[in-house]
PDB file of C-alpha atoms and ligand atoms in Angstrom:
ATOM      1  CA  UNK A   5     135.568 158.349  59.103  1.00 43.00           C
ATOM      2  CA  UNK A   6     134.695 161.326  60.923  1.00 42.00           C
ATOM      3  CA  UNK A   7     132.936 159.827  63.957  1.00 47.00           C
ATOM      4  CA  UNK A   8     135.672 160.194  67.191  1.00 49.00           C
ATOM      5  CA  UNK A   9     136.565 156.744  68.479  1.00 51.00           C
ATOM      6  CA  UNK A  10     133.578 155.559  70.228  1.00 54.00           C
ATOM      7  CA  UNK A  11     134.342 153.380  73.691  1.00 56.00           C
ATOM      8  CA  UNK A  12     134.907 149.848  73.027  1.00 56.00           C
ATOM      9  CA  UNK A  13     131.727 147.319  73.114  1.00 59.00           C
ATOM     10  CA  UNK A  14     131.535 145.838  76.959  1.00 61.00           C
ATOM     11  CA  UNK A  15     131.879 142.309  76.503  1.00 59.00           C
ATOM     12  CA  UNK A  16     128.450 141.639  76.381  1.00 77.00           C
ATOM     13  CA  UNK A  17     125.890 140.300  78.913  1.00 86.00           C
ATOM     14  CA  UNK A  18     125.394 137.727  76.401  1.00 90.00           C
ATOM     15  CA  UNK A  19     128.607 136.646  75.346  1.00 92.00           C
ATOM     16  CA  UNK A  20     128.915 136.189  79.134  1.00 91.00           C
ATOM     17  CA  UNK A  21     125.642 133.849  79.626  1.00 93.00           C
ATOM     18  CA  UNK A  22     126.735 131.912  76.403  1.00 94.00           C
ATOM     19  CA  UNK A  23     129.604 130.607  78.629  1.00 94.00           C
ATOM     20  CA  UNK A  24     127.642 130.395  81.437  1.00 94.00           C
ATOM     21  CA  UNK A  25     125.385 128.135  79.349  1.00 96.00           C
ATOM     22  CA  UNK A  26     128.154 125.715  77.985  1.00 96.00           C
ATOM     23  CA  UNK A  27     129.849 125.413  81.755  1.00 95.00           C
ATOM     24  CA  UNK A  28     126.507 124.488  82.818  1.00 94.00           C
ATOM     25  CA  UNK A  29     126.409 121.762  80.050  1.00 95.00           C
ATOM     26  CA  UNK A  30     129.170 120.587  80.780  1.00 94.00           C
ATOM     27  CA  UNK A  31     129.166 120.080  83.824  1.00 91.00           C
ATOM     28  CA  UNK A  32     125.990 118.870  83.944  1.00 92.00           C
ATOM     29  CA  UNK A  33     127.676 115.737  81.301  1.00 92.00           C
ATOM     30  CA  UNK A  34     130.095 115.397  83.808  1.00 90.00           C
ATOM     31  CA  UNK A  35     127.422 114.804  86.681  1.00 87.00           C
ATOM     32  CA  UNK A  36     125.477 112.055  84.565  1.00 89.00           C
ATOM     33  CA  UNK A  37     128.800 110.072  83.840  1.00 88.00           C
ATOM     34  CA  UNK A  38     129.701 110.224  87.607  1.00 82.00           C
ATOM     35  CA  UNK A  39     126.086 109.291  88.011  1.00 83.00           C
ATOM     36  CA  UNK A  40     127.110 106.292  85.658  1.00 85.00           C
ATOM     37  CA  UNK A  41     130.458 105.569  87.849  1.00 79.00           C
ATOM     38  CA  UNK A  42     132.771 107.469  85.220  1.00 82.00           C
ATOM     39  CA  UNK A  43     134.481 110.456  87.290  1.00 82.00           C
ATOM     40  CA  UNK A  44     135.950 112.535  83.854  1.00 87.00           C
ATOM     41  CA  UNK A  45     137.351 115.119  86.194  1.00 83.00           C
ATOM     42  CA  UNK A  46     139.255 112.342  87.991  1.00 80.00           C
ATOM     43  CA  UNK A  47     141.319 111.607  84.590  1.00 87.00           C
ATOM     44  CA  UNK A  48     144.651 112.173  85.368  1.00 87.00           C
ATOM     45  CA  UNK A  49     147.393 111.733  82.410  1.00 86.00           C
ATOM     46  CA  UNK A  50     150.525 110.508  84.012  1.00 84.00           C
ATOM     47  CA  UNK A  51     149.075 110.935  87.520  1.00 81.00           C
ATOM     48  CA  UNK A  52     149.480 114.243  87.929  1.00 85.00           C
ATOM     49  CA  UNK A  53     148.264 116.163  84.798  1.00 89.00           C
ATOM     50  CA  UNK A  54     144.086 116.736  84.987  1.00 91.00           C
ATOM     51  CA  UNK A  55     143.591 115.961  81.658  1.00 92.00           C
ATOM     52  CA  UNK A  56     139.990 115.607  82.690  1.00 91.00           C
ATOM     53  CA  UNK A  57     139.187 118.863  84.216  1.00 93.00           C
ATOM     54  CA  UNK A  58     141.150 120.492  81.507  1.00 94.00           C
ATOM     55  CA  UNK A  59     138.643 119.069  78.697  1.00 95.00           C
ATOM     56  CA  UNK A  60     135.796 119.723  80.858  1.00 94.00           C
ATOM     57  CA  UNK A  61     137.182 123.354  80.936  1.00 95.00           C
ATOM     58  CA  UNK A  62     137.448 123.631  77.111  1.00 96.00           C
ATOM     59  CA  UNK A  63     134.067 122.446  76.858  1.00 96.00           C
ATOM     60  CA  UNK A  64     132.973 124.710  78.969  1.00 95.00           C
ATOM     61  CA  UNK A  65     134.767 127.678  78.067  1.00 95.00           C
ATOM     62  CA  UNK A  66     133.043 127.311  74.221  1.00 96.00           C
ATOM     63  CA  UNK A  67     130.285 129.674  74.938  1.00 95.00           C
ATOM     64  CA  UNK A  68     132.599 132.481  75.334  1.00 94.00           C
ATOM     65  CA  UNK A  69     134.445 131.971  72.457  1.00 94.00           C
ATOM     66  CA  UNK A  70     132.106 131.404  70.092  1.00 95.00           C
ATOM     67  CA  UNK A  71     129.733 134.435  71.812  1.00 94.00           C
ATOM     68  CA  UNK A  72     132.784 136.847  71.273  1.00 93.00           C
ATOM     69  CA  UNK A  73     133.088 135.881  67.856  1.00 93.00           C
ATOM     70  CA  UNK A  74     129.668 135.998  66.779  1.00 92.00           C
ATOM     71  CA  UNK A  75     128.736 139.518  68.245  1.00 91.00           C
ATOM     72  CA  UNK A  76     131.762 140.822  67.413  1.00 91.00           C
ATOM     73  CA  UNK A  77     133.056 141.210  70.576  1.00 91.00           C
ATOM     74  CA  UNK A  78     136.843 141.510  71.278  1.00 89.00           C
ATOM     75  CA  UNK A  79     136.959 139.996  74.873  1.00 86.00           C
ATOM     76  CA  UNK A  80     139.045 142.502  77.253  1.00 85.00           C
ATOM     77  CA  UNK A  81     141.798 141.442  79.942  1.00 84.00           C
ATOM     78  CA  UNK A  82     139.113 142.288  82.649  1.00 86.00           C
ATOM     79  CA  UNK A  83     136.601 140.181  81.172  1.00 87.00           C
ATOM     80  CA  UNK A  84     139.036 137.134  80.586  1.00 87.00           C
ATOM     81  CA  UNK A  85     139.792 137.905  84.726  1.00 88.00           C
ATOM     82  CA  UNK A  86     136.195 137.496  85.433  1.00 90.00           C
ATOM     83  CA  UNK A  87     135.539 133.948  83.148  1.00 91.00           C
ATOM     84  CA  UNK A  88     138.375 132.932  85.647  1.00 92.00           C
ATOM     85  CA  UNK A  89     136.491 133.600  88.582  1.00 93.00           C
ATOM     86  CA  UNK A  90     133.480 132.199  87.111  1.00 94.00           C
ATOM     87  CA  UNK A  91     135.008 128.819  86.447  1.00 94.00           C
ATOM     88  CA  UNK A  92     136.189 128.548  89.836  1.00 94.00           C
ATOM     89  CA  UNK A  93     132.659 129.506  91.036  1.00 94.00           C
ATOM     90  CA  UNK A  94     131.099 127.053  88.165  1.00 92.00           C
ATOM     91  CA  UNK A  95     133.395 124.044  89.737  1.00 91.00           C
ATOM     92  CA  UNK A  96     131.979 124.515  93.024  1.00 92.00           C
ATOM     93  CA  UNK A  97     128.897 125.398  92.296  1.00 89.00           C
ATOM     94  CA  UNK A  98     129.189 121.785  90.167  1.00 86.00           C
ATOM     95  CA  UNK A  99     129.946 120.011  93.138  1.00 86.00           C
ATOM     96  CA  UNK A 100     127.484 121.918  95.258  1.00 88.00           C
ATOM     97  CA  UNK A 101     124.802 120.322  93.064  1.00 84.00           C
ATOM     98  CA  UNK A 102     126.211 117.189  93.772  1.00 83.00           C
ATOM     99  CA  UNK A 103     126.175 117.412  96.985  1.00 87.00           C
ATOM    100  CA  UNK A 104     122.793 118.010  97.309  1.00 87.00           C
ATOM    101  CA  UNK A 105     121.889 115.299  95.626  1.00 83.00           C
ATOM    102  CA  UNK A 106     123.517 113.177  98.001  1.00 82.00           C
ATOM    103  CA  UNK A 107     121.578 114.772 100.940  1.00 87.00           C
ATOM    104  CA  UNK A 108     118.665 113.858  98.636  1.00 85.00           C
ATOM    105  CA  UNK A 109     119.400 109.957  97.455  1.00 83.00           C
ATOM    106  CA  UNK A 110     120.453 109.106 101.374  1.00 84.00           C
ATOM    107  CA  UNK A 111     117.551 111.255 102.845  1.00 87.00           C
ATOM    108  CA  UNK A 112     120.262 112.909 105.033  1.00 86.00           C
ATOM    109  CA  UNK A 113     119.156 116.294 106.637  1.00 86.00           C
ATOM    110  CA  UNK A 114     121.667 119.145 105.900  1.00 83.00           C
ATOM    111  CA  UNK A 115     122.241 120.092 109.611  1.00 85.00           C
ATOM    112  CA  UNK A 116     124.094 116.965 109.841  1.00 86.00           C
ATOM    113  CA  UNK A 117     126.144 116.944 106.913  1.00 89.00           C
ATOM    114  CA  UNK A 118     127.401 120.072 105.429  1.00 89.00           C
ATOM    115  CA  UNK A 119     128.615 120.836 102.581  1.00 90.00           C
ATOM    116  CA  UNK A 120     132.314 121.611 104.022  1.00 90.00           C
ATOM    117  CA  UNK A 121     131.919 117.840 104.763  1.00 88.00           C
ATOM    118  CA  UNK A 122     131.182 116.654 101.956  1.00 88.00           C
ATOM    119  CA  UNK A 123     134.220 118.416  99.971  1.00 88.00           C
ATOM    120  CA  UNK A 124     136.651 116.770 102.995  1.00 88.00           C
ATOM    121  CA  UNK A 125     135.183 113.548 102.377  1.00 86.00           C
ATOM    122  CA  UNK A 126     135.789 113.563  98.743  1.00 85.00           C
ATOM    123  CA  UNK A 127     139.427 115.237  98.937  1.00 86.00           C
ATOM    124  CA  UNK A 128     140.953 113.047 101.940  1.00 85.00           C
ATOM    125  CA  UNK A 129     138.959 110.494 100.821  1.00 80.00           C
ATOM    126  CA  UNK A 130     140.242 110.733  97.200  1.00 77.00           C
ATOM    127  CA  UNK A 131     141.694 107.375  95.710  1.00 78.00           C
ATOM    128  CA  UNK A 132     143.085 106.219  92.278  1.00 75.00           C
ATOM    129  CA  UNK A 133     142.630 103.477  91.062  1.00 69.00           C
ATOM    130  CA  UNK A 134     144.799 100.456  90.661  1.00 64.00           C
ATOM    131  CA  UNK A 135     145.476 100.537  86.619  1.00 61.00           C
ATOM    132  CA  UNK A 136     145.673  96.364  87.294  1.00 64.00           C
ATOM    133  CA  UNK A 137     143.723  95.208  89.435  1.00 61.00           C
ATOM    134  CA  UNK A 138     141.027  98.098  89.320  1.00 62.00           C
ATOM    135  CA  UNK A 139     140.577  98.123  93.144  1.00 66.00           C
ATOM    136  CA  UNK A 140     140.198 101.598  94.290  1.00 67.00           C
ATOM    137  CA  UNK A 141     143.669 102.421  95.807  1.00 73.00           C
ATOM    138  CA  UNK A 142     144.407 104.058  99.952  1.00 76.00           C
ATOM    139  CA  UNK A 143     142.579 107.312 100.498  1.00 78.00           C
ATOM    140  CA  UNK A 144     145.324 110.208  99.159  1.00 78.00           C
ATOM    141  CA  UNK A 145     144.524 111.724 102.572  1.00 80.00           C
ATOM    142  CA  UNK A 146     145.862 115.821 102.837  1.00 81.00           C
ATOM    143  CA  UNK A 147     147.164 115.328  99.182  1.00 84.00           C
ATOM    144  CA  UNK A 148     143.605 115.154  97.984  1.00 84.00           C
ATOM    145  CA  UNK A 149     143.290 119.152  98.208  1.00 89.00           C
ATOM    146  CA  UNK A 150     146.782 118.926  95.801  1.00 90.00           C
ATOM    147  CA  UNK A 151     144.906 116.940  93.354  1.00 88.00           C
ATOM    148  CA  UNK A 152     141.044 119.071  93.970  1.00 89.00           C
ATOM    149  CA  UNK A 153     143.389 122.271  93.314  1.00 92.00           C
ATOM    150  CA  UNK A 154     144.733 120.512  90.162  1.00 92.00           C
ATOM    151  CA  UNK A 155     141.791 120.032  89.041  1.00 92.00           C
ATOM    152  CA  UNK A 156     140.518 123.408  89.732  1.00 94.00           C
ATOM    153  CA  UNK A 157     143.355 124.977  87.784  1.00 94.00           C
ATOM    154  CA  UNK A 158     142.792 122.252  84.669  1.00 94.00           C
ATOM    155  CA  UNK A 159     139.461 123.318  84.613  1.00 94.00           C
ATOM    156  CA  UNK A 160     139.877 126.874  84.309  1.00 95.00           C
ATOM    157  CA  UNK A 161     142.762 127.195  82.080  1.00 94.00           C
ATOM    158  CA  UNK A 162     140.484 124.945  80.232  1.00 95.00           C
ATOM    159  CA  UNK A 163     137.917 126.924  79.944  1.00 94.00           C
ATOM    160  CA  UNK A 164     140.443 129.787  78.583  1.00 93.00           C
ATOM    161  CA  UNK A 165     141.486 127.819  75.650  1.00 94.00           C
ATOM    162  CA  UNK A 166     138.299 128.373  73.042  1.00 94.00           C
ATOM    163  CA  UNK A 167     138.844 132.379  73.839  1.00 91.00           C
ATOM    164  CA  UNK A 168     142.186 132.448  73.751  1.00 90.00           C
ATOM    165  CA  UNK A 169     142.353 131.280  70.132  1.00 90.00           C
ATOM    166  CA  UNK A 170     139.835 134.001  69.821  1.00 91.00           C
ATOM    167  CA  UNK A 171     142.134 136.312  71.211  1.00 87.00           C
ATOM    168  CA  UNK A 172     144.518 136.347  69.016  1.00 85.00           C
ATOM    169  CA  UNK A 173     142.192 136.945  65.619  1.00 90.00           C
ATOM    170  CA  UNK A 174     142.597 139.903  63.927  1.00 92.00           C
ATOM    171  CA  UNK A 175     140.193 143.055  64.907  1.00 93.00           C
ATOM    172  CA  UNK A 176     139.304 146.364  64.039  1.00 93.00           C
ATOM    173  CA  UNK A 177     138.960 148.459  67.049  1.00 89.00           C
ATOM    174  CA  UNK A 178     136.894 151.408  65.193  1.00 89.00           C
ATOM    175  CA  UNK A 179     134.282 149.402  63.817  1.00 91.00           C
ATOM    176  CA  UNK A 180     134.727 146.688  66.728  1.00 91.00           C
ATOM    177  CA  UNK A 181     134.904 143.963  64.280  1.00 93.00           C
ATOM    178  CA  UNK A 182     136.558 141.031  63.450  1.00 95.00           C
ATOM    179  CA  UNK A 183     138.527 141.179  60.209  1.00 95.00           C
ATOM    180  CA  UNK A 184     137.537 138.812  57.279  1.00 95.00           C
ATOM    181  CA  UNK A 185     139.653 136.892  54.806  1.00 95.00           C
ATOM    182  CA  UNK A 186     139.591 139.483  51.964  1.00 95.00           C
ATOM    183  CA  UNK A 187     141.953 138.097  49.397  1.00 95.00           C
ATOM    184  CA  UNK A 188     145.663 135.504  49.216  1.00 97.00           C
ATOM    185  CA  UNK A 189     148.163 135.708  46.805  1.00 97.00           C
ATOM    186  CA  UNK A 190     151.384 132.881  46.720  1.00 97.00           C
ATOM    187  CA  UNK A 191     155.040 133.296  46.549  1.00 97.00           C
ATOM    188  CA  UNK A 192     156.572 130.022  45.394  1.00 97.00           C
ATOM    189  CA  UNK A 193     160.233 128.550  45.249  1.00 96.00           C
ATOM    190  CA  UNK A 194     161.763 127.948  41.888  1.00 94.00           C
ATOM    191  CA  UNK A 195     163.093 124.682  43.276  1.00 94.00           C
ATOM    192  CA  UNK A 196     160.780 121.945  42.492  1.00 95.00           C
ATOM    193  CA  UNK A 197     159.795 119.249  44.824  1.00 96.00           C
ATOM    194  CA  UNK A 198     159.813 116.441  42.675  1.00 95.00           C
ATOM    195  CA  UNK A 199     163.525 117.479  41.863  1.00 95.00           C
ATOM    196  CA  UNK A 200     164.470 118.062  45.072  1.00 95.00           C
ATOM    197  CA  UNK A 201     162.969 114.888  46.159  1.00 94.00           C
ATOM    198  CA  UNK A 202     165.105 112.552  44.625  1.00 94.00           C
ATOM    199  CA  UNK A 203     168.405 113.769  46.041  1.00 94.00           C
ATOM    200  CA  UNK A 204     170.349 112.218  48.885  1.00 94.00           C
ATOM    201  CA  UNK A 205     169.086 113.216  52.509  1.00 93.00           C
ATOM    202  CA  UNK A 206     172.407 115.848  53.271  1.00 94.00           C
ATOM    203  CA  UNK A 207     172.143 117.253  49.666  1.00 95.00           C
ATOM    204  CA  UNK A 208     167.953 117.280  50.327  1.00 95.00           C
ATOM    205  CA  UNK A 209     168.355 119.193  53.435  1.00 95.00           C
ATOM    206  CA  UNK A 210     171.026 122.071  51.975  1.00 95.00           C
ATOM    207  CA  UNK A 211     168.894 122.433  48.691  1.00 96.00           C
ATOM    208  CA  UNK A 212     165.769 122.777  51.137  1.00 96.00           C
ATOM    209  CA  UNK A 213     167.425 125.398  53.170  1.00 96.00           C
ATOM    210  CA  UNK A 214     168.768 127.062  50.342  1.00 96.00           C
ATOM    211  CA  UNK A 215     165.307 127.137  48.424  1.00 96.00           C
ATOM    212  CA  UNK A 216     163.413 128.623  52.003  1.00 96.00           C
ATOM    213  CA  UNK A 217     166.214 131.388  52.191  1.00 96.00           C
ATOM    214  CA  UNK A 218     165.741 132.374  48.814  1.00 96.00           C
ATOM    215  CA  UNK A 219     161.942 132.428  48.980  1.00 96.00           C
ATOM    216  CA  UNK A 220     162.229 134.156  51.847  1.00 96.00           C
ATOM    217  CA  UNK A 221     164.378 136.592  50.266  1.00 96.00           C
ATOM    218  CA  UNK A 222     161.837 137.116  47.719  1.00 96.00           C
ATOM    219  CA  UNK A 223     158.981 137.788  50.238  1.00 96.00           C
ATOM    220  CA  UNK A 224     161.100 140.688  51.757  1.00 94.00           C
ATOM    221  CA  UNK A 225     161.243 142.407  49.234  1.00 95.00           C
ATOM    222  CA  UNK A 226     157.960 142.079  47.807  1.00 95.00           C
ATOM    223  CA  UNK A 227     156.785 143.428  51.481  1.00 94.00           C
ATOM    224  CA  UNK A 228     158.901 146.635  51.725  1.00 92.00           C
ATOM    225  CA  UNK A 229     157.031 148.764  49.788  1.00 92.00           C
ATOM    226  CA  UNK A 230     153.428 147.652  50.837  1.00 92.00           C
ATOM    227  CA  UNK A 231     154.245 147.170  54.889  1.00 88.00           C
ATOM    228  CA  UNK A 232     153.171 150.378  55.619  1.00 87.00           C
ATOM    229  CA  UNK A 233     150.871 151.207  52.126  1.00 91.00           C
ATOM    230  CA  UNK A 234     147.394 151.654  52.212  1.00 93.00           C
ATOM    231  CA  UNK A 235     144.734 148.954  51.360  1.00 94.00           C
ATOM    232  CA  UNK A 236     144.367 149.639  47.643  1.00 94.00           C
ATOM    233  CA  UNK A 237     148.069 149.267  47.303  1.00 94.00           C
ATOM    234  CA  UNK A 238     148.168 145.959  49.155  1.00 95.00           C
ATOM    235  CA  UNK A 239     145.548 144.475  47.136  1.00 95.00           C
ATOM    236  CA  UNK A 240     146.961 145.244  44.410  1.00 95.00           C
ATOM    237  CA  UNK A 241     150.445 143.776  45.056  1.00 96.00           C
ATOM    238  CA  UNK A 242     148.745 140.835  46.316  1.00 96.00           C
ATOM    239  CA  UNK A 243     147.406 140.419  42.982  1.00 96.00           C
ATOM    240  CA  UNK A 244     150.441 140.219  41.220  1.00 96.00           C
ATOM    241  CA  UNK A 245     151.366 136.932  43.148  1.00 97.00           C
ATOM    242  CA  UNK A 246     150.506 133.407  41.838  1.00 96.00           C
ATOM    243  CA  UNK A 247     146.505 132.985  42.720  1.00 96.00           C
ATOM    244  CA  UNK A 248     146.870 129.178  42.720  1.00 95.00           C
ATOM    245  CA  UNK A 249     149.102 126.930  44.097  1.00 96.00           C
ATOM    246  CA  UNK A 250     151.997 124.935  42.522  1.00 95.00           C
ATOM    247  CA  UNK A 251     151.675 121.816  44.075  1.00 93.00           C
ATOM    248  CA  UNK A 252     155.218 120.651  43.170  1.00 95.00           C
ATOM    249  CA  UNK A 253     156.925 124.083  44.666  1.00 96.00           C
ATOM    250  CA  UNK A 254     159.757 122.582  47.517  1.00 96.00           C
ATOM    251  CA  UNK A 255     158.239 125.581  49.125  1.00 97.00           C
ATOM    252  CA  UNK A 256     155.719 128.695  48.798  1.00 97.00           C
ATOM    253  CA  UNK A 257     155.079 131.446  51.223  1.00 97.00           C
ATOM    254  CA  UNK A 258     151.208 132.334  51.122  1.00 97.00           C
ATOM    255  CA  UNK A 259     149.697 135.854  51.942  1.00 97.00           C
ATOM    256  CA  UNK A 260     146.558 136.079  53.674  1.00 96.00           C
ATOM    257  CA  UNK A 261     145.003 139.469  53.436  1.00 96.00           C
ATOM    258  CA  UNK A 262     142.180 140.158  56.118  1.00 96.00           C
ATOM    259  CA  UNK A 263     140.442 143.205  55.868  1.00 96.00           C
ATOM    260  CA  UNK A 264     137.511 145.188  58.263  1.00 95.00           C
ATOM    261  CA  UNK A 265     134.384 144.919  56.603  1.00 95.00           C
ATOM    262  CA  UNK A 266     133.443 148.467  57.216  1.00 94.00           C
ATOM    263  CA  UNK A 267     136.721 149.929  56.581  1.00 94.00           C
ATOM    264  CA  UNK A 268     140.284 149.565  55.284  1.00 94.00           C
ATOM    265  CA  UNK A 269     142.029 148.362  58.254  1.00 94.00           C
ATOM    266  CA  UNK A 270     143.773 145.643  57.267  1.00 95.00           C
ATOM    267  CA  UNK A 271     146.406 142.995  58.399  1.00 95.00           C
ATOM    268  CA  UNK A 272     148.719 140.369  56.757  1.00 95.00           C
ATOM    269  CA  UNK A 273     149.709 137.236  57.839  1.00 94.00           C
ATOM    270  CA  UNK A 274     152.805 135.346  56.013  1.00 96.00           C
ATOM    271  CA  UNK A 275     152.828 131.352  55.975  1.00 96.00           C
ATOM    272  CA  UNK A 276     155.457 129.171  54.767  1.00 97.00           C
ATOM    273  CA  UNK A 277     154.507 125.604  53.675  1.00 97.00           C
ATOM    274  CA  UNK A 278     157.413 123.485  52.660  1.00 96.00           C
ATOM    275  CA  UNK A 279     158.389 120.050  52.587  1.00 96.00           C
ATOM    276  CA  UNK A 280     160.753 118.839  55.276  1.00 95.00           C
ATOM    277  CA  UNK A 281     164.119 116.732  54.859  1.00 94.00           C
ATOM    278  CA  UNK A 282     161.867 113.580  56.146  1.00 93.00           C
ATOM    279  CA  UNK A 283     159.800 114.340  52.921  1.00 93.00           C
ATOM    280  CA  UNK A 284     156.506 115.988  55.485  1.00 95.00           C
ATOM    281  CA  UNK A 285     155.052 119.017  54.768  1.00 96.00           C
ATOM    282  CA  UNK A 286     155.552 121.992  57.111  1.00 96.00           C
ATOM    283  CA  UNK A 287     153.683 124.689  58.100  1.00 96.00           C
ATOM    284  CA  UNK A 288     154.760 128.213  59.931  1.00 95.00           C
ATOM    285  CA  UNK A 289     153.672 131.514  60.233  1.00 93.00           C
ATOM    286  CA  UNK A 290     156.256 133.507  59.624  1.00 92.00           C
ATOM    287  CA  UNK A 291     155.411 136.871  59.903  1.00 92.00           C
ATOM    288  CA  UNK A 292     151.783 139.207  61.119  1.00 92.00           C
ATOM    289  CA  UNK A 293     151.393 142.519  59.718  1.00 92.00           C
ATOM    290  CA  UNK A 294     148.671 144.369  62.193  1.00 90.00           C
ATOM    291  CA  UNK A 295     147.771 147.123  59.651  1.00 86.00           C
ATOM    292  CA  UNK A 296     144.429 147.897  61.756  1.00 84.00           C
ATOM    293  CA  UNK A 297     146.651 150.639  63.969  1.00 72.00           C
ATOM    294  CA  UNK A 298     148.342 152.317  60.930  1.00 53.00           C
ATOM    295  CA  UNK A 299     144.610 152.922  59.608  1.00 46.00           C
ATOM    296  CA  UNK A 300     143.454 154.337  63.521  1.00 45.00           C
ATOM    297  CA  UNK A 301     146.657 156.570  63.470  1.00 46.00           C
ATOM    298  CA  UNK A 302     145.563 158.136  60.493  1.00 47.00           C
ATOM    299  CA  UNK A 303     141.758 158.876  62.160  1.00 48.00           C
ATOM    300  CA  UNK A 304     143.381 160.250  64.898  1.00 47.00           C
ATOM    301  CA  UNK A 305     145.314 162.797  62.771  1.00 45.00           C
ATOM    302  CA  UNK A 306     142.341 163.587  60.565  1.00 45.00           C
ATOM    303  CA  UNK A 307     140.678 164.297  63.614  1.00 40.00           C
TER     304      UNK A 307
HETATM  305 ZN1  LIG B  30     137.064 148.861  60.652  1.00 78.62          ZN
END
């Protein structure tokens, strides 16, 4: 506890080549199905979204994510700048590769055909094809650097996807680690499902929204005390709740305590599961308690 903040972890060198290895994979998929007539970063949904590049992206952008999380690594703004950069780099660096295959197969010397050619070539010379009669449609001509710059965004906010869901995980900045699910407790309504169930659909939907406000109600109050407490307080109000679940509940708000495993920072998350009007079941989060600060706050004081 005494040790002053050290600097945060650099994101490392190897979280970093972890993506670069996944992009190259990839990518290099993507160049055997082309090789095999399938262009995946052609897939357009609705002809204009690049559902293909973007998938490409997310499959590329796995290394990161899963590097990050494994090394305990919270990924900084800077960093998430540069795996932006890198993607665009990675996509032409993709069809660099390709190109030079091309030289290769049609035993064309490089002189002749650079690789500013090639790109024009496939851009203007971009087509889609006919959904019918699977003829390759007119080239899309100056529109074919719209649709290459599509793609080039799909594929790196792609790639942004597996880290961003990283992102937002809870982490302790003093140990520079991510928290771990430490212990749940459950809050459930006294309105039973099965009760609840059998009434008409406008009576269904007040008793619903009645039941949710009340449980609500209930996890207000049961917060106040412990929002700000330390961690032996929180665990020990979380132990109070219901440790199982009551299946038939209409609806049941569940705490998930996460917790630093070398320290007591700590955070909270609050999610409702109910079932709907349409008899579904729902689920929200409806409330994050980042205790991880209150616990650095304290350091700082100490020290
Ligand atoms: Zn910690």
């Amino acid at each position: 506890m005494s040790t002053p903040s050290k600097p945060l972890r650099q994101p490392g060198l190897i979280v970093y080549l972890c993506g670069l290895g996944t992009s190259a994979l990839a990518l290099w998929l993507v160049q055997i199905a082309n090789d095999n007539g399938e262009n995946i970063m052609g897939w357009y949904a609705n002809g204009i979204i690049p559902a293909g590049a973007f998938l490409v992206g997310i499959a590329s952008g796995v290394g990161y994510a899963v590097g990050s999380r494994l090394l305990q690594v919270k990924l900084s703004k800077a960093f998430v700048l540069g795996m932006l950069t890198t993607a665009v780099v990675d996509y032409f660096a993709a069809h660099y590769l390709t190109y030079l295959s091309v030289l290769e197969v049609h035993h064309i010397p490089a002189e002749r055909y650079g690789f500013i050619d090639y790109f024009r070539e496939i851009s203007e010379g971009m087509s889609f094809r006919d959904k019918y009669s699977k003829e390759p449609g007119s080239p899309l001509g100056m529109w074919g650097y719209f649709y290459k710059l599509l793609e080039i965004g799909g594929y790196a906010g792609g790639a942004m996807v597996p880290s961003a869901m990283v992102f937002g995980m809870p982490y302790c900045k003093g140990c520079q680690q991510y928290l771990k699910k430490h212990r749940t407790g459950h809050l459930h309504s006294l309105e039973q499902w099965s009760v609840v169930k059998k009434l008409k659909k406008k009576e269904r939907l007040a008793a619903l929204q009645a039941a949710i406000q009340a449980l609500t109600a209930r996890a207000n109050e049961f917060m106040a005390p412990i929002a700000a407490a330390p961690l032996t307080e929180t665990e020990g109000a979380i132990a109070t709740l219901d440790q199982s679940i009551q299946k038939d509940a209409a609806a049941r708000i569940t705490f998930v305590l996460k917790k630093c495993p070398r320290c007591d920072a700590h955070h909270l998350d609050l999610n409702l599961t109910n079932f709907t009007v349409d008899k579904k079941v729902a689920n929200t989060n409806v409330a994050k308690i980042d205790k991880t600060k209150v616990v650095e706050s304290v350091e700082a004081v100490a020290a």
